[in-house]
Amino acid sequence: MPLKLFDLSLPDTFIQYYKDKGIESLYPPQNECIEKGLLKGADLLVAIPTASGKTLIAEMAMHAAIARGGRSLYIVPLKALATEKAHEFAGKGATIGVATGDYDQKEKRLGANDIVIATSEKVDSLLRNGAPWLSQVTCLVVDEVHLIDDENRGPTLEMVITKLRHASPDMQVIGLSATIGNPKELAGWLGAELITSDWRPVDLREGICYRNTIYFDDEDKEIPAPAKTEDINLLLDCVAEGGQCLVFVSSRRNAEGYAKRAAAALKCDHAVLDSIAEKLEAAAETDMGRVLAACVRNGAAFHHAGMNRMQRTLVEEGFRTGFIKSISSTPTLAAGLNLPARRVIIRDYLRYSGGEGMRPIPVREYRQMAGRAGRPHLDPYGEAILIAKAEYAVNDLHEEYVEAPDEDVTSRCGEKGVLTAHILSLIATGYAHSHDELMTFLEKTLYAYQHTGKKALTRTLDDALVFLTEAEMITDLSGMLDATEYGDLTSRLYIDPHSAEIITTALREEGELTDLALLQLLCMTPDMFTLYVKKNDLGTLEKFFYEHEEEFRTEFSYDEMEDFFRSLKTAMLLSDWTDEIGDETICTRFGVGPGDIFNAVQGIGWLLHASGRLARLVGPEHRDAIEETTLRVRHGIRRELIPLVRVKGIGRVRARRLFTNGITGPELLAAADPSVVGKIVGGRTAESIIRAAKAVRRGTGRRDIASERMTARAGGSDHPENQINGTPAKNSTEYSDAEKKRDSGAQKSIFSFGEKTDE
């Protein structure tokens, strides 16, 4: 007998919200969670399919904790997912905070909220910076807890869970996932009751398509074949029955290619699609943006990390409202946002892996994609279809994916170097003061739970302590471990100790540190997102290296040639960005999308901030140069515009427009005729920036890099996302209506600097 929400001991506002939505009864897995003590503080690992009600399970636990006087923390894998969850949790009687922004802040204001949503990296940084409100968290929810197995983010998630449980042993822990091969083991580590189920609100049919026939377990279904390719025929068949499709492919190029073919086949015609396409077209800076607009106009779209946030948001909303019929995507979409569809087509089940060639995707990844099939309350069923390339592959794919169990979740903390930063943070924050205390803590990790012997863990700890001691980040006085000022700062800045060593070693060297040298240096750190190097890039990269060899402060090594060239290519892109090269030119030159430019600017911005802080300790003579480089990267400007962008309200476009018209600094701007400035940047804007320039001249209005924390490309009102074709300001004193709209719209930009990229 399903339980009713209004029979539960939950706040009236929460229950009424769901009652108004027509939701009164619980799903079977939710029933079981209640029976196992969800509302009474029990620890649970909930391993159930996508769309089976995991979010409501989390909300019930959090609202019950709040009713008991506690606070809740909800950990998500992606920043975009944090925003989505904040909207989803709103309006139910609890105050919601989203922890984003700088990695070296305590974010005390967040403690006033009932529920805080954050990525594991952000929570780790809050722990390192001693956020006091974390001790008040009584309910921890970890969404996608299987990501402990992720080679990049896994160790941080594992250590965050371990730290929080260590600090608050009585805290309720709820782990959520749809893809765990060894749930009993993970539940054992968490000391949690295990809830598993295959129940879904919408039946999922999994099949293999070959030559326009879908082979399900219980039937073979032929589909009409108006097109030459099965992937398009599967789409048209689904849309004809009133459904939508998600199509997963192996690369961005394939996603865009499929969207173009889908658009040509669908040929949808609707005013809403026209409206979305017009918005995309107006903001398009590259050919990719214009292609996206053209596809959307016909009912198809693509989705990948090379797109900017505005493009992704418009595509997602167009799909959720049912007007966009097809999205082709790389698997990043499956692991992120909640976008279900009637039919999920997994066209590409092989993916390129460096050094290994084309490799099959993991079963867990297939499950993440397949789980998107079936829209609750909209679809009678969901279909997940793999496309076989040959007849023999039909049975193989069925065995390897449809019938195969998910992979086990295993700790990544034993891999070389990954624990060094976390061990430093344990010492710097006072979690441990000796080798024995560190071992006691590490024995609470999943790694120790899965590896009964201590030898490997002891060796990992010893190696980390040797590195940290030799780097002078910690001191070891007769077994008492303490963080030095350098080590404490490195931990609070939330950068890898190896990154800090690369930076400080270079800062200690004599001689000029050029912008290019600094950018390339930071691109060599393990914290930096870098661009993939293709074979046809090598000639250009080698030529550029030899032309600038004397500037660089990192040694070229044939053993690390790929890493070096990746850093060089990324530094070249950033150099073009600071030379005010338009986005379209950069995207073409480097084979990237606007989202990649954003990711590079975002990543380097935090490292520049960290470099400025580290320079105070080891190279104060470099601080001014680092600040100037920071301003250039933040705004995407040449050096001559630095005085202007120090004025509040002036960014890349306005600075260039003012400079071109002879107003080259705050002094000239402060003394300028408002009517003249108004013709350049608009009347209302002219008044505000002239006031700001006068404040700068008095020494009271100068922008402070440390306090502003670099709001990336959205900083100021001249947001380059809104440039026409990505070009800098025109050589004109006219200020058109389109430009006014562009500058005013930029004030509402949703981009921000301060967290590492999610994609």
Short mmCIF file of C-alpha atoms in Angstrom, two decimals, residues 70-295:
data_model
loop_
_atom_site.label_atom_id
_atom_site.label_comp_id
_atom_site.label_asym_id
_atom_site.label_seq_id
_atom_site.Cartn_x
_atom_site.Cartn_y
_atom_site.Cartn_z
CA GLY A 70 19.27 21.16 11.49
CA ARG A 71 20.68 22.21 8.14
CA SER A 72 21.19 20.24 4.95
CA LEU A 73 23.97 20.08 2.38
CA TYR A 74 23.29 18.73 -1.11
CA ILE A 75 26.38 17.85 -3.17
CA VAL A 76 26.07 17.81 -6.97
CA PRO A 77 28.70 16.95 -9.62
CA LEU A 78 28.18 20.05 -11.82
CA LYS A 79 27.63 23.75 -11.23
CA ALA A 80 24.85 23.76 -13.81
CA LEU A 81 23.12 21.01 -11.86
CA ALA A 82 23.39 23.10 -8.70
CA THR A 83 21.39 25.87 -10.33
CA GLU A 84 18.82 23.40 -11.64
CA LYS A 85 18.40 21.84 -8.20
CA ALA A 86 18.03 25.27 -6.58
CA HIS A 87 15.05 25.98 -8.85
CA GLU A 88 13.66 22.52 -8.17
CA PHE A 89 13.94 22.87 -4.38
CA ALA A 90 12.49 26.40 -4.22
CA GLY A 91 9.00 27.29 -3.03
CA LYS A 92 8.64 24.51 -0.45
CA GLY A 93 9.28 26.39 2.77
CA ALA A 94 13.07 26.13 3.01
CA THR A 95 15.65 28.79 2.20
CA ILE A 96 18.09 27.68 -0.50
CA GLY A 97 21.71 28.74 -1.01
CA VAL A 98 23.97 27.82 -3.90
CA ALA A 99 27.66 27.81 -3.06
CA THR A 100 29.56 29.16 -6.05
CA GLY A 101 32.30 31.73 -6.46
CA ASP A 102 35.81 31.88 -5.17
CA TYR A 103 37.65 28.90 -3.74
CA ASP A 104 39.31 30.83 -0.92
CA GLN A 105 36.17 32.17 0.77
CA LYS A 106 34.32 31.00 3.87
CA GLU A 107 30.94 32.05 2.43
CA LYS A 108 29.55 32.77 5.90
CA ARG A 109 26.28 34.05 4.41
CA LEU A 110 25.45 30.51 3.30
CA GLY A 111 25.01 29.47 6.93
CA ALA A 112 21.72 31.36 7.04
CA ASN A 113 20.12 28.91 4.57
CA ASP A 114 18.27 25.72 5.39
CA ILE A 115 19.67 23.91 2.33
CA VAL A 116 23.00 24.61 0.64
CA ILE A 117 23.75 23.15 -2.79
CA ALA A 118 27.38 22.89 -3.90
CA THR A 119 29.86 20.86 -5.90
CA SER A 120 32.25 18.59 -4.03
CA GLU A 121 35.14 20.89 -4.99
CA LYS A 122 33.37 23.88 -3.47
CA VAL A 123 32.59 21.99 -0.27
CA ASP A 124 36.23 20.93 -0.06
CA SER A 125 37.33 24.55 -0.38
CA LEU A 126 34.84 25.62 2.30
CA LEU A 127 36.28 22.97 4.62
CA ARG A 128 39.81 24.19 3.92
CA ASN A 129 38.81 27.78 4.65
CA GLY A 130 37.03 26.92 7.88
CA ALA A 131 33.44 27.78 6.99
CA PRO A 132 31.83 27.63 10.45
CA TRP A 133 28.32 26.76 9.27
CA LEU A 134 29.46 23.36 7.97
CA SER A 135 29.51 22.08 11.56
CA GLN A 136 25.74 22.75 11.69
CA VAL A 137 24.98 20.41 8.78
CA THR A 138 22.92 17.49 10.07
CA CYS A 139 21.89 15.96 6.73
CA LEU A 140 24.27 15.36 3.83
CA VAL A 141 22.89 14.28 0.46
CA VAL A 142 25.36 13.15 -2.20
CA ASP A 143 23.85 13.08 -5.67
CA GLU A 144 25.51 10.75 -8.20
CA VAL A 145 27.57 9.20 -5.42
CA HIS A 146 29.04 6.69 -7.91
CA LEU A 147 31.29 9.52 -9.12
CA ILE A 148 33.65 8.54 -6.31
CA ASP A 149 34.91 6.26 -9.09
CA ASP A 150 35.67 9.21 -11.41
CA GLU A 151 39.41 9.56 -11.98
CA ASN A 152 39.28 13.37 -11.84
CA ARG A 153 36.63 14.26 -9.29
CA GLY A 154 36.43 11.01 -7.36
CA PRO A 155 39.17 11.57 -4.77
CA THR A 156 37.76 14.99 -3.83
CA LEU A 157 34.24 13.62 -3.40
CA GLU A 158 35.53 10.72 -1.31
CA MET A 159 37.61 12.99 0.91
CA VAL A 160 34.76 15.48 1.36
CA ILE A 161 32.41 12.73 2.51
CA THR A 162 35.09 11.36 4.83
CA LYS A 163 35.87 14.80 6.31
CA LEU A 164 32.24 15.66 6.93
CA ARG A 165 31.52 12.30 8.55
CA HIS A 166 34.71 12.59 10.64
CA ALA A 167 33.73 16.06 11.87
CA SER A 168 30.04 15.20 12.46
CA PRO A 169 29.68 11.47 13.24
CA ASP A 170 25.93 11.83 13.90
CA MET A 171 25.20 13.53 10.58
CA GLN A 172 22.68 11.72 8.36
CA VAL A 173 24.15 10.68 4.99
CA ILE A 174 22.01 9.94 1.94
CA GLY A 175 23.81 8.63 -1.17
CA LEU A 176 21.93 8.67 -4.48
CA SER A 177 22.80 6.86 -7.71
CA ALA A 178 21.35 4.90 -10.60
CA THR A 179 24.56 3.11 -11.55
CA ILE A 180 26.47 1.19 -8.88
CA GLY A 181 27.75 -2.32 -9.49
CA ASN A 182 28.70 -2.95 -5.86
CA PRO A 183 26.07 -1.11 -3.80
CA LYS A 184 26.48 -3.38 -0.76
CA GLU A 185 30.15 -2.50 -0.49
CA LEU A 186 29.52 1.23 -0.83
CA ALA A 187 26.69 1.05 1.71
CA GLY A 188 29.02 -0.83 4.05
CA TRP A 189 31.57 1.98 3.87
CA LEU A 190 28.89 4.57 4.59
CA GLY A 191 27.37 2.47 7.35
CA ALA A 192 24.09 2.93 5.51
CA GLU A 193 20.95 0.92 4.86
CA LEU A 194 20.80 -0.14 1.22
CA ILE A 195 17.73 0.60 -0.91
CA THR A 196 17.82 -1.00 -4.37
CA SER A 197 15.06 -1.35 -6.91
CA ASP A 198 14.46 -1.80 -10.64
CA TRP A 199 11.14 0.03 -10.43
CA ARG A 200 10.56 2.95 -12.83
CA PRO A 201 7.49 5.17 -13.24
CA VAL A 202 7.81 4.74 -17.01
CA ASP A 203 8.69 1.33 -18.45
CA LEU A 204 12.06 1.23 -20.18
CA ARG A 205 12.45 -0.90 -23.30
CA GLU A 206 16.03 -1.49 -24.35
CA GLY A 207 16.82 -2.65 -27.86
CA ILE A 208 19.38 -2.89 -30.63
CA CYS A 209 18.67 -1.44 -34.08
CA TYR A 210 20.12 -2.96 -37.22
CA ARG A 211 18.92 -2.18 -40.75
CA ASN A 212 15.80 -0.36 -39.55
CA THR A 213 14.67 -3.17 -37.26
CA ILE A 214 14.74 -2.74 -33.48
CA TYR A 215 15.43 -6.00 -31.64
CA PHE A 216 13.81 -5.93 -28.21
CA ASP A 217 13.73 -8.84 -25.77
CA ASP A 218 10.13 -9.65 -26.54
CA GLU A 219 9.66 -8.48 -30.13
CA ASP A 220 11.27 -7.20 -33.31
CA LYS A 221 9.96 -3.84 -34.48
CA GLU A 222 10.44 -2.59 -38.02
CA ILE A 223 10.51 1.17 -38.46
CA PRO A 224 9.72 3.20 -41.60
CA ALA A 225 12.80 4.11 -43.62
CA PRO A 226 12.20 7.39 -45.46
CA ALA A 227 15.86 8.39 -44.96
CA LYS A 228 19.06 6.59 -45.90
CA THR A 229 20.36 6.31 -42.34
CA GLU A 230 18.96 4.48 -39.32
CA ASP A 231 19.74 7.26 -36.88
CA ILE A 232 17.44 9.65 -38.75
CA ASN A 233 14.77 6.99 -39.30
CA LEU A 234 14.69 6.26 -35.56
CA LEU A 235 14.17 9.97 -34.91
CA LEU A 236 11.40 10.40 -37.47
CA ASP A 237 9.61 7.28 -36.21
CA CYS A 238 9.63 8.61 -32.65
CA VAL A 239 8.51 12.13 -33.56
CA ALA A 240 5.70 10.72 -35.71
CA GLU A 241 4.37 9.01 -32.57
CA GLY A 242 4.52 12.25 -30.57
CA GLY A 243 7.88 11.76 -28.87
CA GLN A 244 11.23 13.52 -28.64
CA CYS A 245 14.72 12.07 -29.04
CA LEU A 246 18.08 12.40 -27.35
CA VAL A 247 20.84 11.14 -29.62
CA PHE A 248 24.24 10.41 -28.08
CA VAL A 249 27.31 10.51 -30.30
CA SER A 250 31.05 10.38 -29.70
CA SER A 251 32.21 13.91 -30.53
CA ARG A 252 31.15 17.51 -30.93
CA ARG A 253 31.58 17.33 -34.67
CA ASN A 254 29.27 14.32 -34.82
CA ALA A 255 26.71 16.08 -32.61
CA GLU A 256 26.64 19.08 -34.93
CA GLY A 257 26.59 16.88 -38.03
CA TYR A 258 23.62 14.87 -36.78
CA ALA A 259 21.70 18.02 -35.82
CA LYS A 260 22.07 19.37 -39.36
CA ARG A 261 20.77 16.13 -40.86
CA ALA A 262 17.95 15.96 -38.30
CA ALA A 263 16.91 19.54 -39.03
CA ALA A 264 16.78 18.82 -42.75
CA ALA A 265 14.63 15.74 -42.11
CA LEU A 266 12.28 17.26 -39.52
CA LYS A 267 11.62 20.64 -41.17
CA CYS A 268 9.52 21.83 -38.22
CA ASP A 269 7.81 25.20 -38.50
CA HIS A 270 6.69 27.03 -35.36
CA ALA A 271 6.78 30.59 -34.06
CA VAL A 272 8.42 29.46 -30.81
CA LEU A 273 11.27 27.80 -32.74
CA ASP A 274 11.66 30.97 -34.79
CA SER A 275 11.87 33.01 -31.59
CA ILE A 276 14.55 30.74 -30.06
CA ALA A 277 16.48 30.73 -33.34
CA GLU A 278 16.39 34.53 -33.53
CA LYS A 279 17.87 34.81 -30.02
CA LEU A 280 20.60 32.34 -30.91
CA GLU A 281 21.31 34.09 -34.19
CA ALA A 282 21.48 37.55 -32.61
CA ALA A 283 24.09 36.38 -30.11
CA ALA A 284 26.00 34.11 -32.52
CA GLU A 285 29.70 34.92 -32.61
CA THR A 286 30.83 31.92 -34.62
CA ASP A 287 29.72 29.67 -37.44
CA MET A 288 28.78 27.11 -34.80
CA GLY A 289 26.30 29.54 -33.27
CA ARG A 290 24.74 30.31 -36.63
CA VAL A 291 24.47 26.61 -37.47
CA LEU A 292 22.79 25.99 -34.11
CA ALA A 293 20.24 28.73 -34.81
CA ALA A 294 19.47 27.28 -38.24
CA CYS A 295 19.00 23.78 -36.79
#
